[in-house]
PDB file of C-alpha atoms in Angstrom:
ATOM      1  CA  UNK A  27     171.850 120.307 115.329  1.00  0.00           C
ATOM      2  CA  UNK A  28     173.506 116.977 114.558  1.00  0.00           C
ATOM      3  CA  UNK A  29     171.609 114.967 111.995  1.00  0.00           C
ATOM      4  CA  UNK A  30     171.346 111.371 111.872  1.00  0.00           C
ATOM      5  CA  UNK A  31     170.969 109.161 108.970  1.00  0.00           C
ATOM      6  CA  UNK A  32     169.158 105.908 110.860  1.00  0.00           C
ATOM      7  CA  UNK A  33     167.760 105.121 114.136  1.00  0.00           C
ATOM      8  CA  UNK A  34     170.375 103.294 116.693  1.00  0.00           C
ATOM      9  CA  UNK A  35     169.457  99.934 116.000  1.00  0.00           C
ATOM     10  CA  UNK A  36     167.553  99.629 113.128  1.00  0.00           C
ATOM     11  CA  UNK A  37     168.490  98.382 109.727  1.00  0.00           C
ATOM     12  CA  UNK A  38     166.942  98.517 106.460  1.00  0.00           C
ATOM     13  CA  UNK A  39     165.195  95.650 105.470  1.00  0.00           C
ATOM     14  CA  UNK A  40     167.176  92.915 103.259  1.00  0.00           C
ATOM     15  CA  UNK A  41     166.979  92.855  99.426  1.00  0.00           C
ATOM     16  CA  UNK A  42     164.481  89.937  98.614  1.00  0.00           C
ATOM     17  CA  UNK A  43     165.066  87.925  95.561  1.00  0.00           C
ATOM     18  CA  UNK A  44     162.429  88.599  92.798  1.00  0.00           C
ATOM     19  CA  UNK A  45     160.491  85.591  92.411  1.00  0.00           C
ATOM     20  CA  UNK A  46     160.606  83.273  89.463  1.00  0.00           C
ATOM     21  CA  UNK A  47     159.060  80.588  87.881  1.00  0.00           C
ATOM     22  CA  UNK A  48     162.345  78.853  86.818  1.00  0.00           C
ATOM     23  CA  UNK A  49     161.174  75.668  88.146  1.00  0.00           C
ATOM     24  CA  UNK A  50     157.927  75.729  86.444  1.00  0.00           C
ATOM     25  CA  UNK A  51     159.565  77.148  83.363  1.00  0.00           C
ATOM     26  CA  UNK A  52     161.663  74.472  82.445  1.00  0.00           C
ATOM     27  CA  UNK A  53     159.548  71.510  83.806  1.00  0.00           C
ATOM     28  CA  UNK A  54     157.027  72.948  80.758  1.00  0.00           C
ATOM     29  CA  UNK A  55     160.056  72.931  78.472  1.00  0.00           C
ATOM     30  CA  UNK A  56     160.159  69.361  79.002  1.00  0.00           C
ATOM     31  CA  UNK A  57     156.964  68.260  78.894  1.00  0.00           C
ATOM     32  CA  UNK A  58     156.599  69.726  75.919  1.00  0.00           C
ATOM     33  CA  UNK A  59     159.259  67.749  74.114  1.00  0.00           C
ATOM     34  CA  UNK A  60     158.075  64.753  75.501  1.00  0.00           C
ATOM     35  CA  UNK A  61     155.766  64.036  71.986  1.00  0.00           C
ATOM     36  CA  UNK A  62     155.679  60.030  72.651  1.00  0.00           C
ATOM     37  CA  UNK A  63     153.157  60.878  76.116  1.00  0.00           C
ATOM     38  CA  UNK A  64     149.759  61.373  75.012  1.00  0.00           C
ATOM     39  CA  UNK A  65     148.350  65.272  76.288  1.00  0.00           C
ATOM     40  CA  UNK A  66     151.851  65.867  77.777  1.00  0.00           C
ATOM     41  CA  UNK A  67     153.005  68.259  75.198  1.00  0.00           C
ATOM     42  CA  UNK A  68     149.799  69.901  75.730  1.00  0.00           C
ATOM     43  CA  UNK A  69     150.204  70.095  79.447  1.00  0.00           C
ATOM     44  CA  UNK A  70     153.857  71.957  78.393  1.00  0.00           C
ATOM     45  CA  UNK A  71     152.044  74.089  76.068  1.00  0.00           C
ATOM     46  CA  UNK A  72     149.445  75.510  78.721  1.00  0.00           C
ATOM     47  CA  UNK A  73     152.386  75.923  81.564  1.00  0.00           C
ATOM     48  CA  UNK A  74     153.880  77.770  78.872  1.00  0.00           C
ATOM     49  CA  UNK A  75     151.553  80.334  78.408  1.00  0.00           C
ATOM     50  CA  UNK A  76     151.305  80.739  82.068  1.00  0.00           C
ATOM     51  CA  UNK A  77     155.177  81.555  82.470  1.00  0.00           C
ATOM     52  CA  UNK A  78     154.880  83.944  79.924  1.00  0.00           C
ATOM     53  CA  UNK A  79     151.806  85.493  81.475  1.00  0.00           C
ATOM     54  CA  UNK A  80     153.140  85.757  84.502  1.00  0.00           C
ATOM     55  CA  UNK A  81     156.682  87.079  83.177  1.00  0.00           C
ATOM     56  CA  UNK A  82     159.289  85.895  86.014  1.00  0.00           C
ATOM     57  CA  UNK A  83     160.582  83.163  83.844  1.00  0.00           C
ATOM     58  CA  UNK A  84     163.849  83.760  81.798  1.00  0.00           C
ATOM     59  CA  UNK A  85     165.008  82.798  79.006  1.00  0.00           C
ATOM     60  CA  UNK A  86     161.737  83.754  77.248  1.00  0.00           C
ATOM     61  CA  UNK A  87     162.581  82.241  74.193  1.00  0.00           C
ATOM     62  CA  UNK A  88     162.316  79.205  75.939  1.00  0.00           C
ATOM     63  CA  UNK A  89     158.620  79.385  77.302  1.00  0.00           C
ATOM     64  CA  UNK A  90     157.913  81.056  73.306  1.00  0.00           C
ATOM     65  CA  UNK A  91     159.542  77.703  71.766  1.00  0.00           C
ATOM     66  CA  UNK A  92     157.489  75.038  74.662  1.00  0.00           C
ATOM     67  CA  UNK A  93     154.309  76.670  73.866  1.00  0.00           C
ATOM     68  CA  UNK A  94     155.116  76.132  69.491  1.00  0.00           C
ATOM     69  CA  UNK A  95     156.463  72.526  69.893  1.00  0.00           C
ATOM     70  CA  UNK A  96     153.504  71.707  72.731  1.00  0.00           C
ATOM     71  CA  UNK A  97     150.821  72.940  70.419  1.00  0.00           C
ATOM     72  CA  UNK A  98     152.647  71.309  67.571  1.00  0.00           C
ATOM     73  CA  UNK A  99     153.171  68.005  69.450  1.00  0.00           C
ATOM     74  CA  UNK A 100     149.301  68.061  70.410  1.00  0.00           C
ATOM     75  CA  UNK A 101     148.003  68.532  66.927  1.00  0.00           C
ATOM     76  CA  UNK A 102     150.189  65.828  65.688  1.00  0.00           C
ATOM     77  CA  UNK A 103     149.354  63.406  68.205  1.00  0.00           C
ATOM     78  CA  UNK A 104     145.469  64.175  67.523  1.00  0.00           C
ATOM     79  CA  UNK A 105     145.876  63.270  63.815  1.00  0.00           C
ATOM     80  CA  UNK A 106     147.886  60.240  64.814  1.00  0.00           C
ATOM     81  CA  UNK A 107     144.516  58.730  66.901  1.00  0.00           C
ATOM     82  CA  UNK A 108     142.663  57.966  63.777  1.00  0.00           C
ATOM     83  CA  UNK A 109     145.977  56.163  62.368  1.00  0.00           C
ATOM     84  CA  UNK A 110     146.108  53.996  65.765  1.00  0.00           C
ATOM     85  CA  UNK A 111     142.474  53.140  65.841  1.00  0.00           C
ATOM     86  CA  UNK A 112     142.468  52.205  62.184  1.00  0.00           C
ATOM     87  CA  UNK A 113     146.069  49.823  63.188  1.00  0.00           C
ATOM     88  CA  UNK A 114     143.879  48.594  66.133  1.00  0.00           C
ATOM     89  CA  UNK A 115     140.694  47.514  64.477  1.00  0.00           C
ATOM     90  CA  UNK A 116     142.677  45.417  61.650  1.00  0.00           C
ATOM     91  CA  UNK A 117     144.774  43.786  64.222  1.00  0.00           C
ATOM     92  CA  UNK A 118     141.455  42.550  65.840  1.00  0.00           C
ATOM     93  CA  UNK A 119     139.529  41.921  62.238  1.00  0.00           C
ATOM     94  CA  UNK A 120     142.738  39.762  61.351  1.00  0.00           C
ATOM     95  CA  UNK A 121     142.979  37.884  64.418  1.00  0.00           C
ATOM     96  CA  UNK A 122     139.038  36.851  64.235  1.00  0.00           C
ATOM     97  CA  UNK A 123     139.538  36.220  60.796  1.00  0.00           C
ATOM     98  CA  UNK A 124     142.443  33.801  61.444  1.00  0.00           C
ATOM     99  CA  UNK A 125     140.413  31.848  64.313  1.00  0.00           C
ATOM    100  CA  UNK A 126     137.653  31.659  62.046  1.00  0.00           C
ATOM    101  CA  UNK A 127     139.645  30.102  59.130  1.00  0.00           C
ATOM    102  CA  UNK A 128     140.791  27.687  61.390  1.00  0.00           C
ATOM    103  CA  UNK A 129     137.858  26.635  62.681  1.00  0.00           C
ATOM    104  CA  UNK A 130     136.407  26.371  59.212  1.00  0.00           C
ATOM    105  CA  UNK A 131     139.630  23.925  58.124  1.00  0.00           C
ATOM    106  CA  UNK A 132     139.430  22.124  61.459  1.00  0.00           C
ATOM    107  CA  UNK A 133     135.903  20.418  60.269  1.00  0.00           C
ATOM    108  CA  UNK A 134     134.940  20.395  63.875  1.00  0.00           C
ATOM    109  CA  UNK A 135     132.329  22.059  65.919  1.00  0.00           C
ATOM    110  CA  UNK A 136     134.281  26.013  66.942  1.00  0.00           C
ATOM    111  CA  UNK A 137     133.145  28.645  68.634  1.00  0.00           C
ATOM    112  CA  UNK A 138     133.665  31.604  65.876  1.00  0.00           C
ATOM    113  CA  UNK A 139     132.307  35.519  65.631  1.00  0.00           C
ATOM    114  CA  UNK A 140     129.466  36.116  63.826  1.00  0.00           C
ATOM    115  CA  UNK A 141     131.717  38.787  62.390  1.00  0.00           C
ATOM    116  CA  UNK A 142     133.505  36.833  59.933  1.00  0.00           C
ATOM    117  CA  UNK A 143     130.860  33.999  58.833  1.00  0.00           C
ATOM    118  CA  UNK A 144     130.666  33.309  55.064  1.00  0.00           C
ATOM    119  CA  UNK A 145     128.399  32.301  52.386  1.00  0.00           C
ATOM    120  CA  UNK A 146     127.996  28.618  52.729  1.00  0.00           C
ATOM    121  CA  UNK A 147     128.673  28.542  56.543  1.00  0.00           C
ATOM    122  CA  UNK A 148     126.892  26.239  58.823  1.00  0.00           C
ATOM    123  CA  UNK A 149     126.209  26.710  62.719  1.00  0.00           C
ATOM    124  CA  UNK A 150     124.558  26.203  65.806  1.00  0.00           C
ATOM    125  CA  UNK A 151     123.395  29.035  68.227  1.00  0.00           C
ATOM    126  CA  UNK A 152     121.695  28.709  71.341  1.00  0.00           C
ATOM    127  CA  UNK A 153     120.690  32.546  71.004  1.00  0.00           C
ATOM    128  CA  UNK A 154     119.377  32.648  67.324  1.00  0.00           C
ATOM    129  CA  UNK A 155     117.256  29.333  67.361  1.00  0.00           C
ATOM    130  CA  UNK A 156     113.772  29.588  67.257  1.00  0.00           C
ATOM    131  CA  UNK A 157     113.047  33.024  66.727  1.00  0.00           C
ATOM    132  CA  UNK A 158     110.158  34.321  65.840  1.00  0.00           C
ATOM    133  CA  UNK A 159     108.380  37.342  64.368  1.00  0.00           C
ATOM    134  CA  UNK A 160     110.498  41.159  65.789  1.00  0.00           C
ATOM    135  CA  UNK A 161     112.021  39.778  68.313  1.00  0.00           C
ATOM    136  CA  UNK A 162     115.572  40.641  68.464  1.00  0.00           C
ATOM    137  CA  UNK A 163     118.542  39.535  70.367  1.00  0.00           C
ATOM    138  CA  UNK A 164     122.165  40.315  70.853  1.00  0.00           C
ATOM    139  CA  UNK A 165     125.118  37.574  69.827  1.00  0.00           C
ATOM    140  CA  UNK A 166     128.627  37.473  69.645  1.00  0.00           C
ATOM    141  CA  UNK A 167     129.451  33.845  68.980  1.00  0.00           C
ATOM    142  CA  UNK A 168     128.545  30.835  67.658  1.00  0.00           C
ATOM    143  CA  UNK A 169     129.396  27.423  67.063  1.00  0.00           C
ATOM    144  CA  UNK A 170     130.764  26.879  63.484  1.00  0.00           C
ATOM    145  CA  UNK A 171     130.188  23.085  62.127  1.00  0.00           C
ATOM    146  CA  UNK A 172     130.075  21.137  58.858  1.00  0.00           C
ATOM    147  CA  UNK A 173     126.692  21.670  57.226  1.00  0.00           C
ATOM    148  CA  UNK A 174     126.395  17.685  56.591  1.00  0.00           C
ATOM    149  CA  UNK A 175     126.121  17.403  60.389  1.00  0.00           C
ATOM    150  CA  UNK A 176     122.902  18.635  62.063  1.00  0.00           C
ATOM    151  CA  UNK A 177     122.729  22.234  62.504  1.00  0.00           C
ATOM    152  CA  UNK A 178     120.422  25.166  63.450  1.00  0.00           C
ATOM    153  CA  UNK A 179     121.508  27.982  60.764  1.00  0.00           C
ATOM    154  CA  UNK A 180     122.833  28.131  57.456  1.00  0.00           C
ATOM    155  CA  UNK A 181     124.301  31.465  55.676  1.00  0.00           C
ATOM    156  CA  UNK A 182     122.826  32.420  52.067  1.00  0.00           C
ATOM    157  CA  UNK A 183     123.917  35.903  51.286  1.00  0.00           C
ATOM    158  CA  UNK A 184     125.382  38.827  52.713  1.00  0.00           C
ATOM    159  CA  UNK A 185     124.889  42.076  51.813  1.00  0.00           C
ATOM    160  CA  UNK A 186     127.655  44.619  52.984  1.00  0.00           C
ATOM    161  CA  UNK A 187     126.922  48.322  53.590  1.00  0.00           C
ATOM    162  CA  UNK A 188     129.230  51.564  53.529  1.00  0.00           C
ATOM    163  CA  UNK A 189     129.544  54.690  54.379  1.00  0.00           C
ATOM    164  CA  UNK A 190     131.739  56.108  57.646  1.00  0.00           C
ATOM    165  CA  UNK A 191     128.579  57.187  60.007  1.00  0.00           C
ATOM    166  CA  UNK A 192     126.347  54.128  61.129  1.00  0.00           C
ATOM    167  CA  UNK A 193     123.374  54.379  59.108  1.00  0.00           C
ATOM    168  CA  UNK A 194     120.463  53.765  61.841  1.00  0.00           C
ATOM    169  CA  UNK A 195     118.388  51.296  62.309  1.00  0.00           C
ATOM    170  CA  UNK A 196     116.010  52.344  59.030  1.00  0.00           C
ATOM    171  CA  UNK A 197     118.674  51.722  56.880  1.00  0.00           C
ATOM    172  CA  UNK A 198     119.751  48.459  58.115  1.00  0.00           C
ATOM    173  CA  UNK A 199     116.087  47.157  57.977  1.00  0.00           C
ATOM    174  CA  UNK A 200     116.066  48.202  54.341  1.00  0.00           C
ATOM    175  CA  UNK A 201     118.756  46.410  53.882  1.00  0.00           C
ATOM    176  CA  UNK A 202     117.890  42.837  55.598  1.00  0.00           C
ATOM    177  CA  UNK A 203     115.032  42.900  53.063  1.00  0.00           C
ATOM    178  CA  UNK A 204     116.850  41.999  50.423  1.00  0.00           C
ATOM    179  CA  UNK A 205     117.336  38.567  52.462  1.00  0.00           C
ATOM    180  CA  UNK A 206     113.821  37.285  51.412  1.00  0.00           C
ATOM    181  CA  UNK A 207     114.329  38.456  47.844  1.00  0.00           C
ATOM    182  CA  UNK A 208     117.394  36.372  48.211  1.00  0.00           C
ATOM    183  CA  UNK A 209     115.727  33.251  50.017  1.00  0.00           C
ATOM    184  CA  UNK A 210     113.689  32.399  47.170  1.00  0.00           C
ATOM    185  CA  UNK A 211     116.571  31.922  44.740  1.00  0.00           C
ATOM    186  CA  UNK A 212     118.403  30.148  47.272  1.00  0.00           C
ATOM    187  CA  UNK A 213     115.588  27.876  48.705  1.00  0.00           C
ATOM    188  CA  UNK A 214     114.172  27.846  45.216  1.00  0.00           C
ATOM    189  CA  UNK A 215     110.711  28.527  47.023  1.00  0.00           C
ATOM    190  CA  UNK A 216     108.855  31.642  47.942  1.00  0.00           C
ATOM    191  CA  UNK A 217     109.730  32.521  51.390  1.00  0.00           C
ATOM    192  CA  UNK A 218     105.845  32.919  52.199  1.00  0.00           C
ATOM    193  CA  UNK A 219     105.358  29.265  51.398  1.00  0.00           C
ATOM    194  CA  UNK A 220     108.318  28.095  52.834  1.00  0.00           C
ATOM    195  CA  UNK A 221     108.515  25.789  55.681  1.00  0.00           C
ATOM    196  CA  UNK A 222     111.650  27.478  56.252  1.00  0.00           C
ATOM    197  CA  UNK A 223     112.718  30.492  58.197  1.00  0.00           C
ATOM    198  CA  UNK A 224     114.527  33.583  57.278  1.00  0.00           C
ATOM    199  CA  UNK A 225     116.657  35.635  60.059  1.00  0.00           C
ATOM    200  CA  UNK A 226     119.600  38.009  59.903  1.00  0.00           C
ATOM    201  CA  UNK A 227     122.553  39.698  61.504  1.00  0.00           C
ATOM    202  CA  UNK A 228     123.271  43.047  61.659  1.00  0.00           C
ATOM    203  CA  UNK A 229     126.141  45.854  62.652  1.00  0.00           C
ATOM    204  CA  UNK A 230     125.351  47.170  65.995  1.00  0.00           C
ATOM    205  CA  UNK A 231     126.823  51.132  66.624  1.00  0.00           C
ATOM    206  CA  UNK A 232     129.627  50.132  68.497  1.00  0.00           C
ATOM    207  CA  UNK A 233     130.404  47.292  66.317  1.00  0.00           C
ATOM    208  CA  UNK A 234     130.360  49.381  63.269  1.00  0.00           C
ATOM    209  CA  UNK A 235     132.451  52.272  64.756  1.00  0.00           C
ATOM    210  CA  UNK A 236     134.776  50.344  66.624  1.00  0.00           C
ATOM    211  CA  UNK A 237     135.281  46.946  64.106  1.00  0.00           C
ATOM    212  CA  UNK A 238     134.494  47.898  60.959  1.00  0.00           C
ATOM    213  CA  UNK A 239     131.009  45.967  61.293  1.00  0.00           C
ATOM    214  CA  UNK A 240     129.366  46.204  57.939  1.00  0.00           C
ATOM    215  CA  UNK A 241     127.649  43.003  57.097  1.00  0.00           C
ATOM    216  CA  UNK A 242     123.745  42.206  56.836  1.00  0.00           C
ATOM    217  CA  UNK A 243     124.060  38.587  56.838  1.00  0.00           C
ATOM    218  CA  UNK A 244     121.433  36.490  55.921  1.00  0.00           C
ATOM    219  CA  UNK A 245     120.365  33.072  58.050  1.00  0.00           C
ATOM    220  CA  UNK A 246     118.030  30.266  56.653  1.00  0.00           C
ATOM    221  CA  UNK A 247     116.765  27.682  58.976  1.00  0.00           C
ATOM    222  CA  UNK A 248     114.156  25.333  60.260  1.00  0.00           C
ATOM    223  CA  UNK A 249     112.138  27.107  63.459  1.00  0.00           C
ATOM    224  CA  UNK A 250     111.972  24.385  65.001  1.00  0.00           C
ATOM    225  CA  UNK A 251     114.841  21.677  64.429  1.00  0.00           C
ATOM    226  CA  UNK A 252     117.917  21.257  63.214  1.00  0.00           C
ATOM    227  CA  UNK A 253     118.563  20.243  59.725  1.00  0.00           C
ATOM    228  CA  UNK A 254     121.514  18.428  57.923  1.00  0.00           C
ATOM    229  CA  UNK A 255     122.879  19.694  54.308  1.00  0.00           C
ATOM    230  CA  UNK A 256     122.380  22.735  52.509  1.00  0.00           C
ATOM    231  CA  UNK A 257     119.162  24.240  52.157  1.00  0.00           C
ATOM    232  CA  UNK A 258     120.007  25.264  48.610  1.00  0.00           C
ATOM    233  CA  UNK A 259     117.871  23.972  45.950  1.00  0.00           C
ATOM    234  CA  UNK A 260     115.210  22.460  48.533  1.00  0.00           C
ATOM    235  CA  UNK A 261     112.299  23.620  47.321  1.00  0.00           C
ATOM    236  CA  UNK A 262     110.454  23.344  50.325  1.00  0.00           C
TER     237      UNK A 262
END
């Protein structure tokens, strides 16, 4: 009997390509390399691993070196942050500090941070006057003025703090206690027999972390009026 190799009619199915990840290969190649893109490199790194995983990407070599320079890239750009946040905070300390100095030359009323106020600095504050007892409140600015003309606050002392990690709240109070020691040489009278009033600043958590916020500065005043001139050597 005659034998027959096919059917009439009916052809083998076509070859199909093998799939690859070609595409997907060399897009992680590049991301990779580009170092200058915050995460990208790790981005390349992980679509590495997944073309070499999946093994229909060629040259290999290629997905080996994007995963090395991605996880490379990614480490270097995660000891850079501490470099940038460290460039960032002194660009902002220097730029209060500049405004500040300028107010303080000007000889006229400016708003300034509390941030950079010095021993010997006179100012007014809406938020700070009149105080009384615990009760606390939050401030940013406030208006810096020659301490001949009338004003609410006057700084005495300031006591700066260190360490990295805020300290808590504990630590700080600790700290602003050494503001009364220091209002008796400076008022030349015992704070408890003072008509005057003693209040403070103090670094908040973010302000610490994020500006460099160390200061416990120290604030002498009247609680109920303004006053004009130094409080040193008062006696009152």
């Amino acid at each position: 009997m005659p034998s027959y190799t096919s059917v009439a009619g009916v052809r083998p199915p076509p070859t199909r390509a093998p799939e690859t990840d070609k595409g997907l290969g060399w897009t992680g190649v590049g991301m990779a390399l580009t170092v200058c893109v915050p995460l990208l490199p790790l981005a390349g790194a992980v679509i590495a691993i997944v073309t070499l995983a999946r093994r229909r990407f060629r040259p290999r070599w290629a997905a080996v070196a994007a995963l090395i320079v991605g996880v490379g890239a990614t480490i270097l750009q995660v000891a850079a942050v501490p470099s940038v946040v460290d460039g960032l905070r002194e660009g902002v300390n220097d730029s209060i500090e500049e405004d500040t100095e300028r107010a303080r030359d000007s000889g006229e009323p400016r708003e300034v941070s509390v941030l950079k106020l010095q021993t010997g600095d006179c100012f007014d504050s809406a938020v700070l006057r009149g105080l009384s007892g615990a009760e606390e409140v939050e401030t940013q600015t406030v208006t810096l003025l020659p301490c001949e003309r009338k004003h609410d606050l006057e700084v005495y002392r300031i006591f700066e703090m260190s360490g990295d990690d805020f300290p808590g709240q504990a630590a700080i109070d600790r700290q602003a206690q050494r503001c009364i020691k220091a209002f008796e040489r400076f008022v030349g009278k015992p704070y408890g027999t003072s008509r005057f009033e003693v209040y403070y600043t103090y670094p908040k958590e973010r302000s610490w972390q994020l500006l460099g916020d160390r200061n416990v500065t120290c604030l002498a005043g009247h609680p109920r009026k303004k006053v004009a001139g130094t409080l040193e050597g008062r006696r009152r």
